[in-house]
mmCIF file of C-alpha atoms in Angstrom:
data_model
loop_
_atom_site.group_PDB
_atom_site.id
_atom_site.type_symbol
_atom_site.label_atom_id
_atom_site.label_comp_id
_atom_site.label_asym_id
_atom_site.label_seq_id
_atom_site.Cartn_x
_atom_site.Cartn_y
_atom_site.Cartn_z
ATOM 1 C CA MET A 385 -0.043 0.501 -0.150
ATOM 2 C CA GLN A 386 1.935 3.575 -1.197
ATOM 3 C CA ASP A 387 1.811 6.477 1.460
ATOM 4 C CA THR A 388 -0.189 8.469 1.094
ATOM 5 C CA ASN A 389 1.343 11.928 0.894
ATOM 6 C CA LEU A 390 -0.473 15.107 2.643
ATOM 7 C CA ILE A 391 -0.706 18.205 1.244
ATOM 8 C CA SER A 392 -0.493 21.477 3.446
ATOM 9 C CA ASN A 393 -0.577 24.584 3.521
ATOM 10 C CA VAL A 394 -3.081 23.588 0.245
ATOM 11 C CA PRO A 395 -4.000 27.471 -1.703
ATOM 12 C CA CYS A 396 -6.988 29.677 -1.719
ATOM 13 C CA PRO A 397 -8.253 30.477 -6.211
ATOM 14 C CA ASP A 398 -7.732 33.869 -6.330
ATOM 15 C CA LYS A 399 -10.848 35.014 -7.244
ATOM 16 C CA TYR A 400 -14.366 32.818 -6.477
ATOM 17 C CA VAL A 401 -14.412 29.580 -8.546
ATOM 18 C CA GLY A 402 -18.460 28.202 -8.076
ATOM 19 C CA TYR A 403 -17.695 25.709 -5.418
ATOM 20 C CA ALA A 404 -18.479 27.363 -1.741
ATOM 21 C CA ASP A 405 -21.778 27.153 -3.037
ATOM 22 C CA LEU A 406 -22.493 23.876 -2.920
ATOM 23 C CA PRO A 407 -24.311 24.739 0.426
ATOM 24 C CA ASN A 408 -26.850 26.989 -0.859
ATOM 25 C CA GLN A 409 -27.373 24.832 -3.662
ATOM 26 C CA ILE A 410 -28.865 21.883 -1.490
ATOM 27 C CA PHE A 411 -30.495 24.005 0.244
ATOM 28 C CA ARG A 412 -32.768 25.853 -2.452
ATOM 29 C CA HIS A 413 -33.061 22.430 -3.902
ATOM 30 C CA CYS A 414 -34.537 21.000 -0.884
ATOM 31 C CA VAL A 415 -36.189 24.263 -1.064
ATOM 32 C CA MET A 416 -37.644 23.944 -4.413
ATOM 33 C CA ASN A 417 -38.848 20.008 -2.657
ATOM 34 C CA GLY A 418 -39.881 21.303 0.038
ATOM 35 C CA PHE A 419 -40.092 18.432 3.490
ATOM 36 C CA ASP A 420 -41.839 15.166 4.450
ATOM 37 C CA PHE A 421 -43.444 14.639 7.450
ATOM 38 C CA ASN A 422 -45.094 11.849 9.232
ATOM 39 C CA LEU A 423 -46.589 11.446 12.698
ATOM 40 C CA LEU A 424 -48.290 8.870 13.627
ATOM 41 C CA VAL A 425 -50.862 10.706 17.141
ATOM 42 C CA VAL A 426 -51.847 6.928 18.678
ATOM 43 C CA GLY A 427 -55.038 7.531 21.917
ATOM 44 C CA GLU A 428 -57.833 7.068 23.529
ATOM 45 C CA SER A 429 -61.155 9.581 22.293
ATOM 46 C CA GLY A 430 -61.059 13.333 24.184
ATOM 47 C CA LEU A 431 -57.286 13.199 24.800
ATOM 48 C CA GLY A 432 -56.439 16.425 22.857
ATOM 49 C CA LYS A 433 -54.703 14.517 19.932
ATOM 50 C CA SER A 434 -56.469 17.481 17.361
ATOM 51 C CA THR A 435 -56.410 19.476 19.498
ATOM 52 C CA PHE A 436 -52.196 19.261 20.213
ATOM 53 C CA ILE A 437 -51.620 18.664 16.299
ATOM 54 C CA ASN A 438 -53.406 22.035 15.334
ATOM 55 C CA SER A 439 -51.429 24.039 18.239
ATOM 56 C CA VAL A 440 -48.366 23.455 17.635
ATOM 57 C CA PHE A 441 -48.663 23.515 13.936
ATOM 58 C CA ALA A 442 -49.986 26.995 14.926
ATOM 59 C CA THR A 443 -52.988 25.951 12.358
ATOM 60 C CA GLU A 444 -56.488 23.990 11.988
ATOM 61 C CA VAL A 445 -54.394 21.182 10.712
ATOM 62 C CA TYR A 446 -57.517 19.064 10.686
ATOM 63 C CA VAL A 447 -60.642 21.475 9.672
ATOM 64 C CA ASN A 448 -58.869 22.115 6.309
ATOM 65 C CA ALA A 449 -57.754 18.984 5.466
ATOM 66 C CA LYS A 450 -60.036 16.371 3.648
ATOM 67 C CA TYR A 451 -59.357 12.724 4.311
ATOM 68 C CA ALA A 452 -59.556 9.885 0.530
ATOM 69 C CA GLU A 453 -61.921 7.588 2.017
ATOM 70 C CA LYS A 454 -65.077 8.114 3.809
ATOM 71 C CA ILE A 455 -64.618 7.376 7.141
ATOM 72 C CA PRO A 456 -67.523 5.401 9.363
ATOM 73 C CA PRO A 457 -68.947 6.952 12.597
ATOM 74 C CA ILE A 458 -66.540 6.030 15.888
ATOM 75 C CA SER A 459 -70.044 4.192 17.279
ATOM 76 C CA SER A 460 -69.866 1.364 14.958
ATOM 77 C CA GLN A 461 -67.261 0.355 18.431
ATOM 78 C CA THR A 462 -64.585 -0.269 15.499
ATOM 79 C CA MET A 463 -61.177 0.666 15.068
ATOM 80 C CA GLU A 464 -59.761 2.898 11.907
ATOM 81 C CA VAL A 465 -57.071 4.344 10.880
ATOM 82 C CA ARG A 466 -57.436 7.569 8.961
ATOM 83 C CA SER A 467 -54.663 9.717 7.171
ATOM 84 C CA SER A 468 -54.751 13.524 5.800
ATOM 85 C CA THR A 469 -52.551 15.674 4.056
ATOM 86 C CA ILE A 470 -51.520 19.586 4.487
ATOM 87 C CA THR A 471 -49.015 21.755 3.429
ATOM 88 C CA ILE A 472 -47.714 24.614 5.307
ATOM 89 C CA LEU A 473 -45.561 27.477 4.153
ATOM 90 C CA GLU A 474 -43.511 28.919 6.707
ATOM 91 C CA LYS A 475 -40.689 31.055 5.458
ATOM 92 C CA GLY A 476 -40.712 30.050 2.464
ATOM 93 C CA ILE A 477 -40.323 26.254 3.246
ATOM 94 C CA PRO A 478 -42.436 24.120 2.779
ATOM 95 C CA LEU A 479 -43.625 21.180 4.641
ATOM 96 C CA ARG A 480 -45.629 17.833 3.326
ATOM 97 C CA LEU A 481 -47.467 17.384 6.984
ATOM 98 C CA THR A 482 -48.357 13.566 6.776
ATOM 99 C CA MET A 483 -51.284 13.131 10.160
ATOM 100 C CA ILE A 484 -52.284 9.727 10.770
ATOM 101 C CA ASP A 485 -54.733 9.691 13.357
ATOM 102 C CA THR A 486 -56.382 5.675 15.621
ATOM 103 C CA PRO A 487 -59.847 7.142 15.694
ATOM 104 C CA GLY A 488 -61.188 4.510 18.422
ATOM 105 C CA PHE A 489 -58.044 3.292 19.936
ATOM 106 C CA GLY A 490 -59.009 2.024 23.085
ATOM 107 C CA ASP A 491 -63.038 2.574 23.046
ATOM 108 C CA CYS A 492 -63.666 -1.241 21.738
ATOM 109 C CA VAL A 493 -65.182 -3.283 24.114
ATOM 110 C CA ASN A 494 -62.641 -5.935 22.344
ATOM 111 C CA ASN A 495 -59.186 -3.828 20.953
ATOM 112 C CA SER A 496 -56.978 -6.793 20.680
ATOM 113 C CA GLU A 497 -57.237 -5.675 16.652
ATOM 114 C CA CYS A 498 -56.413 -2.465 17.572
ATOM 115 C CA GLY A 499 -52.504 -2.902 17.614
ATOM 116 C CA GLU A 500 -52.002 -5.116 14.483
ATOM 117 C CA LYS A 501 -54.777 -2.113 11.932
ATOM 118 C CA ILE A 502 -51.718 0.130 13.509
ATOM 119 C CA LEU A 503 -48.728 -2.412 12.653
ATOM 120 C CA LYS A 504 -49.776 -3.056 9.110
ATOM 121 C CA CYS A 505 -50.155 0.771 8.469
ATOM 122 C CA ILE A 506 -46.966 1.420 9.526
ATOM 123 C CA ARG A 507 -45.929 -2.047 6.528
ATOM 124 C CA ASP A 508 -47.703 -0.487 3.906
ATOM 125 C CA ARG A 509 -45.331 2.450 3.918
ATOM 126 C CA ASN A 510 -43.090 0.100 4.085
ATOM 127 C CA GLU A 511 -43.694 -1.308 1.166
ATOM 128 C CA GLU A 512 -44.559 1.442 -0.161
ATOM 129 C CA TYR A 513 -41.214 2.664 -0.499
ATOM 130 C CA LEU A 514 -39.635 -0.632 -0.198
ATOM 131 C CA ASN A 515 -41.306 -0.698 -3.777
ATOM 132 C CA TRP A 516 -39.793 2.537 -5.115
ATOM 133 C CA GLU A 517 -36.891 1.570 -4.486
ATOM 134 C CA ALA A 518 -36.355 -1.414 -6.392
ATOM 135 C CA SER A 519 -38.700 -0.010 -9.623
ATOM 136 C CA THR A 520 -36.690 1.659 -12.121
ATOM 137 C CA PRO A 521 -36.371 3.790 -12.981
ATOM 138 C CA ARG A 522 -37.395 6.247 -10.011
ATOM 139 C CA ALA A 523 -40.403 7.898 -10.477
ATOM 140 C CA PRO A 524 -40.799 11.523 -8.422
ATOM 141 C CA MET A 525 -41.397 9.661 -5.268
ATOM 142 C CA ARG A 526 -42.877 10.911 -1.443
ATOM 143 C CA ASP A 527 -42.060 9.747 1.658
ATOM 144 C CA THR A 528 -44.689 8.248 3.423
ATOM 145 C CA ARG A 529 -43.542 6.200 5.674
ATOM 146 C CA VAL A 530 -44.501 7.271 9.618
ATOM 147 C CA HIS A 531 -41.431 9.698 10.918
ATOM 148 C CA CYS A 532 -42.528 9.820 14.427
ATOM 149 C CA VAL A 533 -45.124 8.174 17.230
ATOM 150 C CA LEU A 534 -47.185 10.652 19.703
ATOM 151 C CA TYR A 535 -48.014 7.869 21.523
ATOM 152 C CA PHE A 536 -51.087 9.498 24.080
ATOM 153 C CA VAL A 537 -51.537 8.231 27.725
ATOM 154 C CA SER A 538 -54.880 8.499 29.874
ATOM 155 C CA PRO A 539 -54.041 11.460 32.548
ATOM 156 C CA THR A 540 -55.423 8.257 35.380
ATOM 157 C CA GLY A 541 -52.841 9.171 37.377
ATOM 158 C CA HIS A 542 -51.968 5.006 38.231
ATOM 159 C CA ARG A 543 -49.429 3.282 36.308
ATOM 160 C CA LEU A 544 -49.371 2.336 32.176
ATOM 161 C CA ARG A 545 -53.420 0.501 30.874
ATOM 162 C CA GLN A 546 -52.304 -3.117 29.538
ATOM 163 C CA ILE A 547 -53.582 -2.344 25.878
ATOM 164 C CA ASP A 548 -50.362 1.083 26.636
ATOM 165 C CA ILE A 549 -47.873 -1.601 27.544
ATOM 166 C CA GLN A 550 -49.343 -4.136 24.402
ATOM 167 C CA MET A 551 -49.394 -1.223 22.298
ATOM 168 C CA LEU A 552 -45.875 0.395 22.939
ATOM 169 C CA MET A 553 -44.316 -3.257 23.029
ATOM 170 C CA LYS A 554 -45.705 -3.366 19.882
ATOM 171 C CA LEU A 555 -44.588 -0.334 18.146
ATOM 172 C CA HIS A 556 -40.878 -0.129 20.072
ATOM 173 C CA ASP A 557 -38.824 -1.772 17.199
ATOM 174 C CA LYS A 558 -40.540 -0.050 14.226
ATOM 175 C CA ALA A 559 -40.482 3.516 14.928
ATOM 176 C CA ASN A 560 -39.023 6.515 16.882
ATOM 177 C CA VAL A 561 -42.215 6.002 20.286
ATOM 178 C CA ILE A 562 -42.366 9.655 22.341
ATOM 179 C CA PRO A 563 -44.994 8.597 24.517
ATOM 180 C CA VAL A 564 -47.003 12.097 26.043
ATOM 181 C CA ILE A 565 -48.663 12.163 29.299
ATOM 182 C CA ALA A 566 -52.085 14.227 27.693
ATOM 183 C CA ARG A 567 -53.960 16.481 29.970
ATOM 184 C CA ALA A 568 -52.297 17.329 31.916
ATOM 185 C CA ASP A 569 -53.689 19.391 33.599
ATOM 186 C CA SER A 570 -56.590 17.284 34.982
ATOM 187 C CA LEU A 571 -53.780 16.468 37.888
ATOM 188 C CA ALA A 572 -52.235 17.792 40.506
ATOM 189 C CA SER A 573 -48.078 18.591 40.594
ATOM 190 C CA GLU A 574 -46.710 16.090 42.954
ATOM 191 C CA ASP A 575 -49.301 13.488 41.310
ATOM 192 C CA LEU A 576 -48.058 13.846 37.692
ATOM 193 C CA LYS A 577 -44.621 13.224 38.749
ATOM 194 C CA MET A 578 -45.698 10.380 40.836
ATOM 195 C CA PHE A 579 -47.556 9.629 37.576
ATOM 196 C CA ARG A 580 -44.826 9.984 35.664
ATOM 197 C CA GLN A 581 -42.028 7.879 37.666
ATOM 198 C CA ARG A 582 -44.574 5.045 37.190
ATOM 199 C CA ILE A 583 -45.037 5.415 33.745
ATOM 200 C CA LEU A 584 -40.696 5.042 33.293
ATOM 201 C CA ASP A 585 -40.599 1.894 35.934
ATOM 202 C CA ASP A 586 -43.763 -0.116 33.201
ATOM 203 C CA ILE A 587 -41.731 1.056 30.572
ATOM 204 C CA ARG A 588 -38.306 0.153 31.815
ATOM 205 C CA PHE A 589 -39.579 -3.339 33.353
ATOM 206 C CA ASN A 590 -41.681 -4.076 29.551
ATOM 207 C CA ALA A 591 -37.929 -3.425 28.101
ATOM 208 C CA ILE A 592 -39.826 -0.447 25.732
ATOM 209 C CA LYS A 593 -37.456 1.253 24.595
ATOM 210 C CA ILE A 594 -38.993 5.181 23.978
ATOM 211 C CA TYR A 595 -36.853 7.220 21.337
ATOM 212 C CA ASP A 596 -33.915 8.463 23.018
ATOM 213 C CA PHE A 597 -33.540 12.805 21.572
ATOM 214 C CA PRO A 598 -29.254 13.011 20.299
ATOM 215 C CA ALA A 599 -27.195 14.587 23.279
ATOM 216 C CA ALA A 600 -25.120 15.799 21.221
ATOM 217 C CA VAL A 601 -27.659 18.014 19.002
ATOM 218 C CA LEU A 602 -29.247 19.400 22.205
ATOM 219 C CA GLN A 603 -25.801 20.426 23.216
ATOM 220 C CA ASN A 604 -25.739 22.630 20.541
ATOM 221 C CA SER A 605 -29.075 23.469 19.493
ATOM 222 C CA ASP A 606 -29.312 27.277 20.475
ATOM 223 C CA GLU A 607 -32.719 25.977 22.914
ATOM 224 C CA ILE A 608 -29.609 24.780 25.503
ATOM 225 C CA ASP A 609 -31.340 25.793 28.879
ATOM 226 C CA SER A 610 -34.457 24.304 28.008
ATOM 227 C CA PHE A 611 -33.389 21.254 27.458
ATOM 228 C CA LYS A 612 -31.518 21.067 30.336
ATOM 229 C CA ASP A 613 -32.670 17.778 33.180
ATOM 230 C CA LEU A 614 -34.825 16.523 29.684
ATOM 231 C CA THR A 615 -34.822 13.602 31.485
ATOM 232 C CA LYS A 616 -37.318 15.064 34.098
ATOM 233 C CA HIS A 617 -39.768 16.697 31.230
ATOM 234 C CA ILE A 618 -39.849 12.448 29.465
ATOM 235 C CA PRO A 619 -42.973 11.675 29.837
ATOM 236 C CA PHE A 620 -43.751 15.564 28.269
ATOM 237 C CA ALA A 621 -47.063 16.137 30.661
ATOM 238 C CA ILE A 622 -48.496 18.645 27.604
ATOM 239 C CA VAL A 623 -51.753 20.475 27.636
ATOM 240 C CA SER A 624 -53.281 21.588 23.929
ATOM 241 C CA SER A 625 -56.060 24.656 23.508
ATOM 242 C CA ASN A 626 -57.697 25.861 20.680
ATOM 243 C CA CYS A 627 -58.742 28.843 22.928
ATOM 244 C CA SER A 628 -57.165 32.147 22.691
ATOM 245 C CA GLU A 629 -57.345 34.454 25.942
ATOM 246 C CA GLU A 630 -55.583 37.936 26.805
ATOM 247 C CA ILE A 631 -53.116 37.488 30.083
ATOM 248 C CA ASN A 632 -51.085 40.775 30.522
ATOM 249 C CA ASN A 633 -51.470 42.532 27.415
ATOM 250 C CA LYS A 634 -50.838 39.053 25.456
ATOM 251 C CA ILE A 635 -52.311 37.328 23.504
ATOM 252 C CA VAL A 636 -52.199 33.137 25.120
ATOM 253 C CA ARG A 637 -53.928 29.990 24.086
ATOM 254 C CA CYS A 638 -55.021 28.607 26.873
ATOM 255 C CA ARG A 639 -58.225 26.594 29.028
ATOM 256 C CA LYS A 640 -59.760 28.778 31.195
ATOM 257 C CA TYR A 641 -61.370 28.081 35.012
ATOM 258 C CA PRO A 642 -62.781 29.263 37.289
ATOM 259 C CA TRP A 643 -59.681 28.780 40.085
ATOM 260 C CA GLY A 644 -57.300 30.015 37.047
ATOM 261 C CA VAL A 645 -55.577 30.075 33.734
ATOM 262 C CA CYS A 646 -53.449 27.608 32.393
ATOM 263 C CA GLU A 647 -51.187 28.538 29.727
ATOM 264 C CA ILE A 648 -49.643 26.200 26.985
ATOM 265 C CA GLU A 649 -46.629 28.305 26.076
ATOM 266 C CA ASN A 650 -45.587 28.320 29.547
ATOM 267 C CA PRO A 651 -43.034 25.924 30.892
ATOM 268 C CA MET A 652 -44.746 26.247 34.638
ATOM 269 C CA HIS A 653 -48.460 24.342 33.436
ATOM 270 C CA SER A 654 -47.375 22.404 30.558
ATOM 271 C CA ASP A 655 -44.033 20.851 28.079
ATOM 272 C CA PHE A 656 -45.590 22.000 24.949
ATOM 273 C CA VAL A 657 -43.497 23.987 24.235
ATOM 274 C CA LEU A 658 -40.360 21.547 24.993
ATOM 275 C CA LEU A 659 -41.867 19.075 23.140
ATOM 276 C CA LYS A 660 -43.501 20.856 20.086
ATOM 277 C CA ASN A 661 -39.180 22.877 20.339
ATOM 278 C CA LEU A 662 -37.916 19.300 19.790
ATOM 279 C CA ILE A 663 -39.965 17.464 17.791
ATOM 280 C CA LEU A 664 -39.634 20.301 15.077
ATOM 281 C CA ARG A 665 -36.499 22.855 15.781
ATOM 282 C CA THR A 666 -34.222 20.483 16.898
ATOM 283 C CA CYS A 667 -34.959 16.879 16.150
ATOM 284 C CA ALA A 668 -37.493 16.721 13.055
ATOM 285 C CA THR A 669 -34.792 15.102 10.800
ATOM 286 C CA TYR A 670 -32.602 13.429 13.376
ATOM 287 C CA LEU A 671 -36.024 11.327 13.542
ATOM 288 C CA VAL A 672 -37.035 11.138 9.298
ATOM 289 C CA GLU A 673 -32.787 9.810 9.946
ATOM 290 C CA THR A 674 -33.094 7.452 12.942
ATOM 291 C CA THR A 675 -36.388 5.711 10.125
ATOM 292 C CA HIS A 676 -34.433 5.110 7.567
ATOM 293 C CA ASN A 677 -31.678 3.521 9.447
ATOM 294 C CA ILE A 678 -32.948 2.207 11.906
ATOM 295 C CA MET A 679 -36.223 1.504 11.330
ATOM 296 C CA TYR A 680 -36.812 0.593 7.959
ATOM 297 C CA GLU A 681 -33.666 -0.738 7.154
ATOM 298 C CA THR A 682 -34.356 -3.748 9.685
ATOM 299 C CA TYR A 683 -37.773 -3.974 8.241
ATOM 300 C CA ARG A 684 -35.932 -3.945 4.163
ATOM 301 C CA SER A 685 -33.806 -6.551 5.927
ATOM 302 C CA LYS A 686 -36.514 -8.870 6.983
ATOM 303 C CA HIS A 687 -38.465 -8.342 4.327
ATOM 304 C CA LEU A 688 -35.611 -9.128 1.616
ATOM 305 C CA ALA A 689 -34.290 -12.420 3.774
ATOM 306 C CA SER A 690 -37.625 -13.682 3.927
ATOM 307 C CA SER A 691 -38.978 -13.040 0.710
ATOM 308 C CA GLN A 692 -34.980 -15.205 -0.943
ATOM 309 C CA PHE A 693 -35.184 -17.883 1.495
ATOM 310 C CA GLY A 694 -39.037 -17.989 0.771
ATOM 311 C CA SER A 695 -38.557 -17.874 -3.165
ATOM 312 C CA VAL A 696 -35.579 -21.118 -2.412
ATOM 313 C CA VAL A 697 -38.625 -23.047 -1.051
ATOM 314 C CA GLY A 698 -41.735 -23.252 -2.530
ATOM 315 C CA GLY A 699 -42.474 -19.285 -2.862
ATOM 316 C CA SER A 700 -43.591 -18.423 -0.263
ATOM 317 C CA SER A 701 -42.630 -15.751 2.479
ATOM 318 C CA ASN A 702 -44.461 -16.566 4.854
ATOM 319 C CA PRO A 703 -42.024 -18.270 7.951
ATOM 320 C CA LEU A 704 -43.982 -21.007 9.559
ATOM 321 C CA GLU A 705 -44.961 -21.864 6.539
ATOM 322 C CA VAL A 706 -41.414 -21.895 5.029
ATOM 323 C CA VAL A 707 -40.530 -24.058 8.456
ATOM 324 C CA GLU A 708 -42.505 -26.655 7.270
ATOM 325 C CA MET A 709 -42.745 -27.283 3.551
ATOM 326 C CA GLU A 710 -38.812 -27.378 4.010
ATOM 327 C CA ASN A 711 -39.214 -30.092 6.592
ATOM 328 C CA ALA A 712 -41.555 -31.873 3.883
ATOM 329 C CA ARG A 713 -38.544 -31.777 1.966
ATOM 330 C CA GLN A 714 -36.709 -33.298 3.915
ATOM 331 C CA GLN A 715 -39.186 -36.104 4.435
ATOM 332 C CA ALA A 716 -40.015 -37.520 1.601
ATOM 333 C CA ARG A 717 -35.744 -36.778 0.466
ATOM 334 C CA LEU A 718 -35.153 -38.999 3.777
ATOM 335 C CA GLU A 719 -37.713 -41.964 2.342
ATOM 336 C CA GLU A 720 -36.038 -41.178 -1.308
ATOM 337 C CA MET A 721 -32.698 -42.432 -0.461
ATOM 338 C CA ARG A 722 -34.701 -45.439 3.169
ATOM 339 C CA LYS A 723 -35.794 -47.301 -1.292
ATOM 340 C CA GLU A 724 -33.451 -47.085 -2.549
ATOM 341 C CA PHE A 725 -31.074 -48.638 0.425
ATOM 342 C CA GLU A 726 -33.846 -51.012 0.321
ATOM 343 C CA GLU A 727 -33.883 -52.274 -2.987
ATOM 344 C CA LYS A 728 -30.126 -52.682 -3.571
ATOM 345 C CA LEU A 729 -29.957 -54.338 -0.540
ATOM 346 C CA SER A 730 -32.810 -56.571 -1.673
ATOM 347 C CA LYS A 731 -30.597 -56.811 -4.828
ATOM 348 C CA HIS A 732 -27.793 -58.174 -3.453
ATOM 349 C CA ARG A 733 -29.499 -61.040 -1.991
ATOM 350 C CA ARG A 734 -31.258 -62.130 -4.778
ATOM 351 C CA GLU A 735 -28.166 -62.520 -6.421
ATOM 352 C CA ASN A 736 -26.734 -64.047 -2.844
ATOM 353 C CA GLU A 737 -28.386 -65.989 -3.215
ATOM 354 C CA GLU A 738 -28.914 -67.082 -8.174
ATOM 355 C CA LYS A 739 -24.835 -67.627 -6.267
ATOM 356 C CA LEU A 740 -25.616 -70.601 -3.870
ATOM 357 C CA MET A 741 -28.009 -72.058 -6.057
#
C-alpha cells in the first residue's frame, strides 16, 4: 500500500470559483422539493390529539383537511386508521405534513385488533417505499413512512394500562415512539410527578424502547437552557387548547377555569413548547434519519431475507410455511433414500441366493 502524501498549506484560488456555493445549491434544491414529515398519533378518544396537533402547527390541520377515504362513525365500535396531508409554508419552506390518526383506539370492548391495524399501516408505508426503491426508473416519490409516533397516555394517575403496554411493545421497534401524558392539567403537581415515574417504571420493566433524543444535538442547540434535565420531562406532560385569551396584554392559547388559567406555552404549566421545539426545531431531521437508517432498514432486511429464503423453498414468504415446507422436503428426501437402500439390499440378497443355487 502506497503512502499518501498529505498536502499542507493548500492554496486558495485567487478568484471566486463557485464550489463554495454548494451548500446554497443543496438549500435551494431542498426548498424546491419541500420536506415530508409523517406523524402518527395514538391514543383513546377525548385526549386532545387533534387539538394538540392544531396547536403545534398553529393552524387548523384537521379542520381544513379532506380525508381520502370515507370513515365510518366511531359509534360503530371499530378502530380505523385515517390520514390527511396538508402543505404548510413557513418563510418559503414547504412542509408536507401527513397526520395519521387512530379514532376509536381503546374505545371498543375488544381492542385486540387495534394494534394489528396500526402495525399494518406502518408496514404498508414501508412496503410502498421499498417498492419505489426497487423500481426502475424511479419516479418522483414522497416519503410516506412514519417518522414519529406520539403515544397519548390517559391521565389516570396510576400506571400504564395493559393496552398501552401491549401497544408500546408492538410499536417500539417499528417507529420512533414518544410517550405523552395528555390533559396534564387534570393532575396536581405531585400526582403528575409520581405518575410520570410509574410510567417510566413500566417502560423499563417491559423493556420498551422510546425515542432517545441525541444528546450532542441538544448540547449544540440554540435553546440549550430549555433542554437541561430533559429526562425529568419524559414522558412529556402537555396541555393543549384552541382557545385564546388576553393575559397581561398578550394573546395566548390557554385553558380557562373558574380558579385560574392554564397557559399551554408556559413551561410552568405544560411541556408543550419543549415537545414542539424538540420535534420540529431540533430533531425533525434526526427523526427522519432514524426512521430510514434503523426502523426502515430493519424492515427491509427482514423482508428481503424472508423473500429470498421463501423463493428457494416454494416461493412462500411466511416463515412458518417455509419451515414446514423445508421439513416436508427433508422427510421426502429421507424416504427416497430409504427406498433406494432397501432396493439395493434386496438386489444384493437375490444375487447371493442365485450364486448359492
